[in-house]
């Protein structure tokens, strides 16, 4: 399972906005310089982020972008889905009933990888920009307790 470059760059850029001071817009050139990201690529990503309402653009000499919502409300999953498709751990297409092997059969590890994809998505749905800014990511997705494992 790999996170696409689009998704990684979008998250990095949105985190940069979360760390920006005040309500002043941040230029994509400043984000590109701060994070070492290609400006044309950021322009494409921010067009998508704006379309789904995660950022707002401000025109003018001091223009740029700012978050459309408080950092507590912006989930990493939403950023990734805005610029790319959700992560999945299987090589199968979304039509699970059809299967990933010839003859319509599912591979023996299909359920394992499918469930792993769900866990990763649930983790990304729990993490917000505020969690990253406040350094609260570790421990967000607690491991199963021994009682849960034996259930």
mmCIF file with all atom_site columns, C-alpha atoms in Angstrom:
data_model
loop_
_atom_site.group_PDB
_atom_site.id
_atom_site.type_symbol
_atom_site.label_atom_id
_atom_site.label_alt_id
_atom_site.label_comp_id
_atom_site.label_asym_id
_atom_site.label_entity_id
_atom_site.label_seq_id
_atom_site.pdbx_PDB_ins_code
_atom_site.Cartn_x
_atom_site.Cartn_y
_atom_site.Cartn_z
_atom_site.occupancy
_atom_site.B_iso_or_equiv
_atom_site.pdbx_formal_charge
_atom_site.auth_seq_id
_atom_site.auth_comp_id
_atom_site.auth_asym_id
_atom_site.auth_atom_id
_atom_site.pdbx_PDB_model_num
ATOM 1   C CA . UNK A 1 1   ? 0.000   0.000   0.000   1.00 0.00 ? 1   UNK A CA 1
ATOM 2   C CA . UNK A 1 2   ? 1.467   3.321   -1.037  1.00 0.00 ? 2   UNK A CA 1
ATOM 3   C CA . UNK A 1 3   ? 0.303   6.838   -0.477  1.00 0.00 ? 3   UNK A CA 1
ATOM 4   C CA . UNK A 1 4   ? 0.428   8.716   -3.770  1.00 0.00 ? 4   UNK A CA 1
ATOM 5   C CA . UNK A 1 5   ? 2.627   11.734  -4.300  1.00 0.00 ? 5   UNK A CA 1
ATOM 6   C CA . UNK A 1 6   ? -0.521  13.812  -4.792  1.00 0.00 ? 6   UNK A CA 1
ATOM 7   C CA . UNK A 1 7   ? -1.843  12.764  -1.398  1.00 0.00 ? 7   UNK A CA 1
ATOM 8   C CA . UNK A 1 8   ? 1.468   13.271  0.423   1.00 0.00 ? 8   UNK A CA 1
ATOM 9   C CA . UNK A 1 9   ? 2.030   16.718  -1.093  1.00 0.00 ? 9   UNK A CA 1
ATOM 10  C CA . UNK A 1 10  ? -1.541  17.807  -0.361  1.00 0.00 ? 10  UNK A CA 1
ATOM 11  C CA . UNK A 1 11  ? -1.256  16.749  3.282   1.00 0.00 ? 11  UNK A CA 1
ATOM 12  C CA . UNK A 1 12  ? 2.128   18.455  3.643   1.00 0.00 ? 12  UNK A CA 1
ATOM 13  C CA . UNK A 1 13  ? 0.760   21.678  2.154   1.00 0.00 ? 13  UNK A CA 1
ATOM 14  C CA . UNK A 1 14  ? -2.364  21.636  4.311   1.00 0.00 ? 14  UNK A CA 1
ATOM 15  C CA . UNK A 1 15  ? -0.241  21.080  7.419   1.00 0.00 ? 15  UNK A CA 1
ATOM 16  C CA . UNK A 1 16  ? 1.788   24.113  6.391   1.00 0.00 ? 16  UNK A CA 1
ATOM 17  C CA . UNK A 1 17  ? -1.451  26.135  6.249   1.00 0.00 ? 17  UNK A CA 1
ATOM 18  C CA . UNK A 1 18  ? -2.381  24.786  9.693   1.00 0.00 ? 18  UNK A CA 1
ATOM 19  C CA . UNK A 1 19  ? 0.900   26.120  11.076  1.00 0.00 ? 19  UNK A CA 1
ATOM 20  C CA . UNK A 1 20  ? 0.472   29.546  9.467   1.00 0.00 ? 20  UNK A CA 1
ATOM 21  C CA . UNK A 1 21  ? -0.108  32.397  11.858  1.00 0.00 ? 21  UNK A CA 1
ATOM 22  C CA . UNK A 1 22  ? -3.423  34.185  12.003  1.00 0.00 ? 22  UNK A CA 1
ATOM 23  C CA . UNK A 1 23  ? -5.973  34.427  9.234   1.00 0.00 ? 23  UNK A CA 1
ATOM 24  C CA . UNK A 1 24  ? -3.627  35.791  6.576   1.00 0.00 ? 24  UNK A CA 1
ATOM 25  C CA . UNK A 1 25  ? -3.569  33.844  3.312   1.00 0.00 ? 25  UNK A CA 1
ATOM 26  C CA . UNK A 1 26  ? -0.429  31.908  2.444   1.00 0.00 ? 26  UNK A CA 1
ATOM 27  C CA . UNK A 1 27  ? 0.898   31.905  -1.100  1.00 0.00 ? 27  UNK A CA 1
ATOM 28  C CA . UNK A 1 28  ? 1.541   28.629  -2.847  1.00 0.00 ? 28  UNK A CA 1
ATOM 29  C CA . UNK A 1 29  ? 5.039   29.888  -3.637  1.00 0.00 ? 29  UNK A CA 1
ATOM 30  C CA . UNK A 1 30  ? 5.711   30.193  0.116   1.00 0.00 ? 30  UNK A CA 1
ATOM 31  C CA . UNK A 1 31  ? 4.367   26.680  0.745   1.00 0.00 ? 31  UNK A CA 1
ATOM 32  C CA . UNK A 1 32  ? 6.407   25.291  -2.155  1.00 0.00 ? 32  UNK A CA 1
ATOM 33  C CA . UNK A 1 33  ? 9.570   26.919  -0.812  1.00 0.00 ? 33  UNK A CA 1
ATOM 34  C CA . UNK A 1 34  ? 8.947   25.867  2.794   1.00 0.00 ? 34  UNK A CA 1
ATOM 35  C CA . UNK A 1 35  ? 8.220   22.233  1.931   1.00 0.00 ? 35  UNK A CA 1
ATOM 36  C CA . UNK A 1 36  ? 10.407  21.800  -1.159  1.00 0.00 ? 36  UNK A CA 1
ATOM 37  C CA . UNK A 1 37  ? 7.425   21.023  -3.379  1.00 0.00 ? 37  UNK A CA 1
ATOM 38  C CA . UNK A 1 38  ? 6.961   21.914  -7.061  1.00 0.00 ? 38  UNK A CA 1
ATOM 39  C CA . UNK A 1 39  ? 4.737   24.992  -7.425  1.00 0.00 ? 39  UNK A CA 1
ATOM 40  C CA . UNK A 1 40  ? 2.872   23.817  -10.591 1.00 0.00 ? 40  UNK A CA 1
ATOM 41  C CA . UNK A 1 41  ? 1.957   20.593  -8.813  1.00 0.00 ? 41  UNK A CA 1
ATOM 42  C CA . UNK A 1 42  ? 0.659   22.524  -5.784  1.00 0.00 ? 42  UNK A CA 1
ATOM 43  C CA . UNK A 1 43  ? -1.462  24.710  -8.064  1.00 0.00 ? 43  UNK A CA 1
ATOM 44  C CA . UNK A 1 44  ? -3.195  21.594  -9.432  1.00 0.00 ? 44  UNK A CA 1
ATOM 45  C CA . UNK A 1 45  ? -3.724  20.150  -5.953  1.00 0.00 ? 45  UNK A CA 1
ATOM 46  C CA . UNK A 1 46  ? -5.088  23.367  -4.507  1.00 0.00 ? 46  UNK A CA 1
ATOM 47  C CA . UNK A 1 47  ? -7.580  23.679  -7.346  1.00 0.00 ? 47  UNK A CA 1
ATOM 48  C CA . UNK A 1 48  ? -8.983  20.321  -6.201  1.00 0.00 ? 48  UNK A CA 1
ATOM 49  C CA . UNK A 1 49  ? -8.825  21.261  -2.507  1.00 0.00 ? 49  UNK A CA 1
ATOM 50  C CA . UNK A 1 50  ? -10.696 24.484  -3.282  1.00 0.00 ? 50  UNK A CA 1
ATOM 51  C CA . UNK A 1 51  ? -13.352 22.664  -5.316  1.00 0.00 ? 51  UNK A CA 1
ATOM 52  C CA . UNK A 1 52  ? -14.241 20.430  -2.372  1.00 0.00 ? 52  UNK A CA 1
ATOM 53  C CA . UNK A 1 53  ? -14.242 23.337  0.074   1.00 0.00 ? 53  UNK A CA 1
ATOM 54  C CA . UNK A 1 54  ? -11.152 22.563  2.148   1.00 0.00 ? 54  UNK A CA 1
ATOM 55  C CA . UNK A 1 55  ? -9.404  25.838  1.281   1.00 0.00 ? 55  UNK A CA 1
ATOM 56  C CA . UNK A 1 56  ? -10.447 29.270  0.103   1.00 0.00 ? 56  UNK A CA 1
ATOM 57  C CA . UNK A 1 57  ? -8.438  31.421  -2.239  1.00 0.00 ? 57  UNK A CA 1
ATOM 58  C CA . UNK A 1 58  ? -7.779  35.095  -1.702  1.00 0.00 ? 58  UNK A CA 1
ATOM 59  C CA . UNK A 1 59  ? -6.913  37.236  -4.706  1.00 0.00 ? 59  UNK A CA 1
ATOM 60  C CA . UNK A 1 60  ? -4.604  40.202  -4.785  1.00 0.00 ? 60  UNK A CA 1
ATOM 61  C CA . UNK A 1 61  ? -1.008  41.134  -4.047  1.00 0.00 ? 61  UNK A CA 1
ATOM 62  C CA . UNK A 1 62  ? -1.174  39.595  -0.577  1.00 0.00 ? 62  UNK A CA 1
ATOM 63  C CA . UNK A 1 63  ? -3.402  36.746  -1.700  1.00 0.00 ? 63  UNK A CA 1
ATOM 64  C CA . UNK A 1 64  ? -3.009  33.050  -1.392  1.00 0.00 ? 64  UNK A CA 1
ATOM 65  C CA . UNK A 1 65  ? -4.905  30.303  0.363   1.00 0.00 ? 65  UNK A CA 1
ATOM 66  C CA . UNK A 1 66  ? -6.230  29.682  3.815   1.00 0.00 ? 66  UNK A CA 1
ATOM 67  C CA . UNK A 1 67  ? -8.136  26.861  5.411   1.00 0.00 ? 67  UNK A CA 1
ATOM 68  C CA . UNK A 1 68  ? -11.893 26.964  4.911   1.00 0.00 ? 68  UNK A CA 1
ATOM 69  C CA . UNK A 1 69  ? -12.542 25.284  8.269   1.00 0.00 ? 69  UNK A CA 1
ATOM 70  C CA . UNK A 1 70  ? -10.972 25.226  11.730  1.00 0.00 ? 70  UNK A CA 1
ATOM 71  C CA . UNK A 1 71  ? -8.034  22.843  11.939  1.00 0.00 ? 71  UNK A CA 1
ATOM 72  C CA . UNK A 1 72  ? -10.011 20.628  14.326  1.00 0.00 ? 72  UNK A CA 1
ATOM 73  C CA . UNK A 1 73  ? -12.495 19.929  11.528  1.00 0.00 ? 73  UNK A CA 1
ATOM 74  C CA . UNK A 1 74  ? -10.063 19.097  8.712   1.00 0.00 ? 74  UNK A CA 1
ATOM 75  C CA . UNK A 1 75  ? -9.372  15.362  8.591   1.00 0.00 ? 75  UNK A CA 1
ATOM 76  C CA . UNK A 1 76  ? -6.387  13.891  6.788   1.00 0.00 ? 76  UNK A CA 1
ATOM 77  C CA . UNK A 1 77  ? -8.674  11.390  5.038   1.00 0.00 ? 77  UNK A CA 1
ATOM 78  C CA . UNK A 1 78  ? -10.666 14.258  3.504   1.00 0.00 ? 78  UNK A CA 1
ATOM 79  C CA . UNK A 1 79  ? -7.484  15.853  2.153   1.00 0.00 ? 79  UNK A CA 1
ATOM 80  C CA . UNK A 1 80  ? -6.347  12.594  0.566   1.00 0.00 ? 80  UNK A CA 1
ATOM 81  C CA . UNK A 1 81  ? -9.740  11.852  -0.996  1.00 0.00 ? 81  UNK A CA 1
ATOM 82  C CA . UNK A 1 82  ? -9.933  15.408  -2.371  1.00 0.00 ? 82  UNK A CA 1
ATOM 83  C CA . UNK A 1 83  ? -6.829  14.914  -4.518  1.00 0.00 ? 83  UNK A CA 1
ATOM 84  C CA . UNK A 1 84  ? -6.728  11.155  -5.015  1.00 0.00 ? 84  UNK A CA 1
ATOM 85  C CA . UNK A 1 85  ? -8.753  8.041   -4.384  1.00 0.00 ? 85  UNK A CA 1
ATOM 86  C CA . UNK A 1 86  ? -8.822  6.424   -0.931  1.00 0.00 ? 86  UNK A CA 1
ATOM 87  C CA . UNK A 1 87  ? -6.016  4.077   -0.011  1.00 0.00 ? 87  UNK A CA 1
ATOM 88  C CA . UNK A 1 88  ? -6.597  0.416   -0.471  1.00 0.00 ? 88  UNK A CA 1
ATOM 89  C CA . UNK A 1 89  ? -4.415  -2.502  0.436   1.00 0.00 ? 89  UNK A CA 1
ATOM 90  C CA . UNK A 1 90  ? -5.771  -4.991  -2.092  1.00 0.00 ? 90  UNK A CA 1
ATOM 91  C CA . UNK A 1 91  ? -4.942  -5.154  -5.736  1.00 0.00 ? 91  UNK A CA 1
ATOM 92  C CA . UNK A 1 92  ? -8.578  -5.940  -6.389  1.00 0.00 ? 92  UNK A CA 1
ATOM 93  C CA . UNK A 1 93  ? -10.986 -3.529  -7.963  1.00 0.00 ? 93  UNK A CA 1
ATOM 94  C CA . UNK A 1 94  ? -13.876 -2.157  -5.957  1.00 0.00 ? 94  UNK A CA 1
ATOM 95  C CA . UNK A 1 95  ? -16.240 -4.866  -7.190  1.00 0.00 ? 95  UNK A CA 1
ATOM 96  C CA . UNK A 1 96  ? -15.284 -7.298  -4.438  1.00 0.00 ? 96  UNK A CA 1
ATOM 97  C CA . UNK A 1 97  ? -18.017 -9.785  -5.314  1.00 0.00 ? 97  UNK A CA 1
ATOM 98  C CA . UNK A 1 98  ? -16.369 -10.385 -8.670  1.00 0.00 ? 98  UNK A CA 1
ATOM 99  C CA . UNK A 1 99  ? -13.038 -11.317 -7.105  1.00 0.00 ? 99  UNK A CA 1
ATOM 100 C CA . UNK A 1 100 ? -9.444  -10.555 -7.886  1.00 0.00 ? 100 UNK A CA 1
ATOM 101 C CA . UNK A 1 101 ? -8.467  -13.807 -9.546  1.00 0.00 ? 101 UNK A CA 1
ATOM 102 C CA . UNK A 1 102 ? -9.548  -15.564 -12.692 1.00 0.00 ? 102 UNK A CA 1
ATOM 103 C CA . UNK A 1 103 ? -12.927 -17.214 -12.630 1.00 0.00 ? 103 UNK A CA 1
ATOM 104 C CA . UNK A 1 104 ? -14.382 -14.681 -10.206 1.00 0.00 ? 104 UNK A CA 1
ATOM 105 C CA . UNK A 1 105 ? -12.549 -16.062 -7.163  1.00 0.00 ? 105 UNK A CA 1
ATOM 106 C CA . UNK A 1 106 ? -11.094 -13.921 -4.415  1.00 0.00 ? 106 UNK A CA 1
ATOM 107 C CA . UNK A 1 107 ? -7.539  -14.572 -3.309  1.00 0.00 ? 107 UNK A CA 1
ATOM 108 C CA . UNK A 1 108 ? -7.136  -16.258 0.067   1.00 0.00 ? 108 UNK A CA 1
ATOM 109 C CA . UNK A 1 109 ? -5.664  -13.110 1.657   1.00 0.00 ? 109 UNK A CA 1
ATOM 110 C CA . UNK A 1 110 ? -8.259  -10.751 0.193   1.00 0.00 ? 110 UNK A CA 1
ATOM 111 C CA . UNK A 1 111 ? -10.131 -10.231 3.474   1.00 0.00 ? 111 UNK A CA 1
ATOM 112 C CA . UNK A 1 112 ? -6.867  -9.536  5.318   1.00 0.00 ? 112 UNK A CA 1
ATOM 113 C CA . UNK A 1 113 ? -5.824  -6.779  2.920   1.00 0.00 ? 113 UNK A CA 1
ATOM 114 C CA . UNK A 1 114 ? -9.348  -5.409  2.645   1.00 0.00 ? 114 UNK A CA 1
ATOM 115 C CA . UNK A 1 115 ? -9.572  -5.077  6.439   1.00 0.00 ? 115 UNK A CA 1
ATOM 116 C CA . UNK A 1 116 ? -6.124  -3.472  6.620   1.00 0.00 ? 116 UNK A CA 1
ATOM 117 C CA . UNK A 1 117 ? -7.329  -0.853  4.149   1.00 0.00 ? 117 UNK A CA 1
ATOM 118 C CA . UNK A 1 118 ? -10.336 -0.150  6.386   1.00 0.00 ? 118 UNK A CA 1
ATOM 119 C CA . UNK A 1 119 ? -8.083  0.262   9.444   1.00 0.00 ? 119 UNK A CA 1
ATOM 120 C CA . UNK A 1 120 ? -5.826  2.710   7.603   1.00 0.00 ? 120 UNK A CA 1
ATOM 121 C CA . UNK A 1 121 ? -8.840  4.704   6.403   1.00 0.00 ? 121 UNK A CA 1
ATOM 122 C CA . UNK A 1 122 ? -10.319 4.815   9.915   1.00 0.00 ? 122 UNK A CA 1
ATOM 123 C CA . UNK A 1 123 ? -6.995  6.062   11.265  1.00 0.00 ? 123 UNK A CA 1
ATOM 124 C CA . UNK A 1 124 ? -6.838  8.819   8.646   1.00 0.00 ? 124 UNK A CA 1
ATOM 125 C CA . UNK A 1 125 ? -10.440 9.780   9.459   1.00 0.00 ? 125 UNK A CA 1
ATOM 126 C CA . UNK A 1 126 ? -9.478  10.236  13.113  1.00 0.00 ? 126 UNK A CA 1
ATOM 127 C CA . UNK A 1 127 ? -6.426  12.434  12.540  1.00 0.00 ? 127 UNK A CA 1
ATOM 128 C CA . UNK A 1 128 ? -7.032  16.150  12.042  1.00 0.00 ? 128 UNK A CA 1
ATOM 129 C CA . UNK A 1 129 ? -4.743  19.025  11.175  1.00 0.00 ? 129 UNK A CA 1
ATOM 130 C CA . UNK A 1 130 ? -5.063  20.092  14.816  1.00 0.00 ? 130 UNK A CA 1
ATOM 131 C CA . UNK A 1 131 ? -3.701  16.709  15.924  1.00 0.00 ? 131 UNK A CA 1
ATOM 132 C CA . UNK A 1 132 ? -0.654  17.169  13.717  1.00 0.00 ? 132 UNK A CA 1
ATOM 133 C CA . UNK A 1 133 ? -0.096  20.781  14.754  1.00 0.00 ? 133 UNK A CA 1
ATOM 134 C CA . UNK A 1 134 ? -0.429  19.910  18.428  1.00 0.00 ? 134 UNK A CA 1
ATOM 135 C CA . UNK A 1 135 ? 1.747   16.799  18.051  1.00 0.00 ? 135 UNK A CA 1
ATOM 136 C CA . UNK A 1 136 ? -1.072  14.443  19.117  1.00 0.00 ? 136 UNK A CA 1
ATOM 137 C CA . UNK A 1 137 ? -0.867  11.827  16.383  1.00 0.00 ? 137 UNK A CA 1
ATOM 138 C CA . UNK A 1 138 ? 0.847   9.091   18.382  1.00 0.00 ? 138 UNK A CA 1
ATOM 139 C CA . UNK A 1 139 ? -1.732  7.091   20.285  1.00 0.00 ? 139 UNK A CA 1
ATOM 140 C CA . UNK A 1 140 ? -4.761  8.229   18.282  1.00 0.00 ? 140 UNK A CA 1
ATOM 141 C CA . UNK A 1 141 ? -5.349  4.700   17.068  1.00 0.00 ? 141 UNK A CA 1
ATOM 142 C CA . UNK A 1 142 ? -4.887  2.611   20.165  1.00 0.00 ? 142 UNK A CA 1
ATOM 143 C CA . UNK A 1 143 ? -3.962  -1.044  19.789  1.00 0.00 ? 143 UNK A CA 1
ATOM 144 C CA . UNK A 1 144 ? -6.530  -3.692  20.637  1.00 0.00 ? 144 UNK A CA 1
ATOM 145 C CA . UNK A 1 145 ? -6.717  -4.650  24.294  1.00 0.00 ? 145 UNK A CA 1
ATOM 146 C CA . UNK A 1 146 ? -6.220  -8.308  25.168  1.00 0.00 ? 146 UNK A CA 1
ATOM 147 C CA . UNK A 1 147 ? -9.992  -8.619  25.813  1.00 0.00 ? 147 UNK A CA 1
ATOM 148 C CA . UNK A 1 148 ? -10.759 -7.304  22.318  1.00 0.00 ? 148 UNK A CA 1
ATOM 149 C CA . UNK A 1 149 ? -8.264  -9.724  20.742  1.00 0.00 ? 149 UNK A CA 1
ATOM 150 C CA . UNK A 1 150 ? -9.848  -12.758 22.368  1.00 0.00 ? 150 UNK A CA 1
ATOM 151 C CA . UNK A 1 151 ? -13.407 -11.714 21.525  1.00 0.00 ? 151 UNK A CA 1
#
